[in-house]
Amino acid sequence: MKTLKNILLFGLILVLNTNVGLAQPSSDKKLSDDERMEWWRDSKFGMFIHWGAYSIVGGERGTKIAGGGAEWAMDKLDYTVEEYEKFPKMFNPVMFDADAWVTMAKNAGMKYIVITSKHHEGFGLWDSKVSDYDVMDTSPFKRDIIKELSEACKKQGIKFCFYYSIVDWHHPQAQGNLYPNYNIAQNDDPTVTNPDFPKYYKNYMKPQVEELLTNYGDVGVVWFDGDWIPDYTTKMGKDLYKFIRKIQPNTIVNNRVDKGRTGMDGMNNNEGEFAGDFGTPEQEIPDTGIDSDWEACMTMNGSWGYKPSDNKWKSNEDLIQKLVDIVSKGGNFLLNIGPDGFGRFPSESIRRLNAMGEWTKKNGEAIYGASASPYEKPKWGRYTKKDNVIYAHVFDWPTDGLLKLNKDIKAKKVTLLANPNIDLNSIATSREVLVDVPMLAPDSTVSVVKIELQ
Ligand code: FHN
């Protein structure tokens, strides 16, 4: 009898385990908001990936080049829905290697990846059962990109997150421009709305988000975009946020799930209560720290999607300093890559990732888990803080060999993060704390001085 019971019990455990292994996200223990946000707050640095059929187009049509982001090619280069459909049909990125992408992100010091599951063009990078306009049904590639990337992330210990566009230029019920005076995607006349949009929201958008949250394991962040269209309402936003947290209680959701922003502003500044866990300044870093969670997203050149004509790449130094600046103000940095139509990261992006990786490997202690500077922005760079330690990130190394720190810093021990064996002398005056540093900067981009406090 006992043996029979044991066999039944064993069978039950096996069935339960198999189900977990199939699809369901594993971490269903409900965390407090602070616990839920903890990994994200500590991570500081993530990779944004804008990839879709627009990565074939590259922002070009004959002699025309789309201004701004090449992921807007469909709109900016005046493709009709039918004309544009040929691109998903030829989407065959045979060089896509999810493991290699994740390794590049990890080596750069990034702790999470946010990929566009569907951008405004409407083409999905996963096996959607509610749509044929996806990589499995429309394109010859027939590989579930979201599955491959989510598995590679899990394997390599990095958080998998997805972006989802509320705006959809392909779905007939989301086509606001079929209605008089409705300007596609950027309609700023709130009196003109599309009566079919709620159907798209209920029968297409929500089920797609549900698929992404149930079939690909734990999702770190759900990153919405396109919240600015008047068809999308705060009622939908709140409903969607609740829906997501019900499926994966510990998932983090950006503020673009609701309507808290004014236009394209990053932080919520509309009157009222809005759903969402963090603000999303885009292509900008706030001047000062902000007392709530935020993440600055930014491109390496001027485009989110692959755009070979855009050669205005930010320098390694600029990107490293931006990371430091953001962390010193309490934010996260979501840095974008626009892979091409074959599945390759542009070489310019890879070089920058490598440079950031070299720097974060040496100086990560002053970044990950660090909090905003408690002091005013110094002339020579930025501060970050962790426990009883202040890190001085020096952008402009002092030519006189004396680093001037904030007078409130009570230093016990001062060292170079790159060379912890040599103690640096410091002396407190009434106006500042002076640190005797080597004449040559230890790092050509940002050198970090570690100050252990009394
Ligand atoms: O229109 C998009 C744009 O293409 C890109 O995806 C960025 C990323 O944050 N968001 C939108 C504009 O706010």
PDB file of C-alpha atoms and ligand atoms in Angstrom, residues 48 50 71-72 119-120 163 223 225 228 256 264 282 297 304, ligand 1:
ATOM      1  CA  PHE A  48      17.955  47.275 -25.870  1.00  0.00           C
ATOM      2  CA  HIS A  50      15.500  46.936 -32.000  1.00  0.00           C
ATOM      3  CA  GLU A  71      12.525  51.428 -37.517  1.00  0.00           C
ATOM      4  CA  TRP A  72      10.011  54.024 -38.690  1.00  0.00           C
ATOM      5  CA  HIS A 119       7.638  47.249 -33.067  1.00  0.00           C
ATOM      6  CA  HIS A 120       5.221  49.730 -34.667  1.00  0.00           C
ATOM      7  CA  TYR A 163       9.421  45.410 -25.682  1.00  0.00           C
ATOM      8  CA  TRP A 223       8.620  47.410 -21.926  1.00  0.00           C
ATOM      9  CA  ASP A 225       5.828  51.843 -26.241  1.00  0.00           C
ATOM     10  CA  TRP A 228       0.868  58.333 -26.781  1.00  0.00           C
ATOM     11  CA  ARG A 256       4.509  53.496 -20.987  1.00  0.00           C
ATOM     12  CA  MET A 264       7.092  61.899 -25.218  1.00  0.00           C
ATOM     13  CA  GLU A 282      14.517  58.669 -24.051  1.00  0.00           C
ATOM     14  CA  CYS A 297      17.246  54.488 -23.128  1.00  0.00           C
ATOM     15  CA  TRP A 304      17.117  52.486 -32.985  1.00  0.00           C
TER      16      TRP A 304
HETATM   17  O1  FHN B   1       8.827  55.383 -31.796  1.00  0.00           O
HETATM   18  C1  FHN B   1       9.634  54.675 -30.921  1.00  0.00           C
HETATM   19  C2  FHN B   1      11.032  54.499 -31.421  1.00  0.00           C
HETATM   20  O2  FHN B   1      11.013  53.895 -32.658  1.00  0.00           O
HETATM   21  C3  FHN B   1      11.825  53.660 -30.433  1.00  0.00           C
HETATM   22  O3  FHN B   1      11.278  52.380 -30.314  1.00  0.00           O
HETATM   23  C4  FHN B   1      11.831  54.320 -29.087  1.00  0.00           C
HETATM   24  C5  FHN B   1      12.547  53.558 -28.014  1.00  0.00           C
HETATM   25  O4  FHN B   1      12.257  54.040 -26.767  1.00  0.00           O
HETATM   26  N1  FHN B   1      10.469  54.581 -28.611  1.00  0.00           N
HETATM   27  C6  FHN B   1       9.557  55.229 -29.540  1.00  0.00           C
HETATM   28  C7  FHN B   1       9.469  56.653 -29.385  1.00  0.00           C
HETATM   29  O5  FHN B   1       9.247  57.029 -28.068  1.00  0.00           O
END
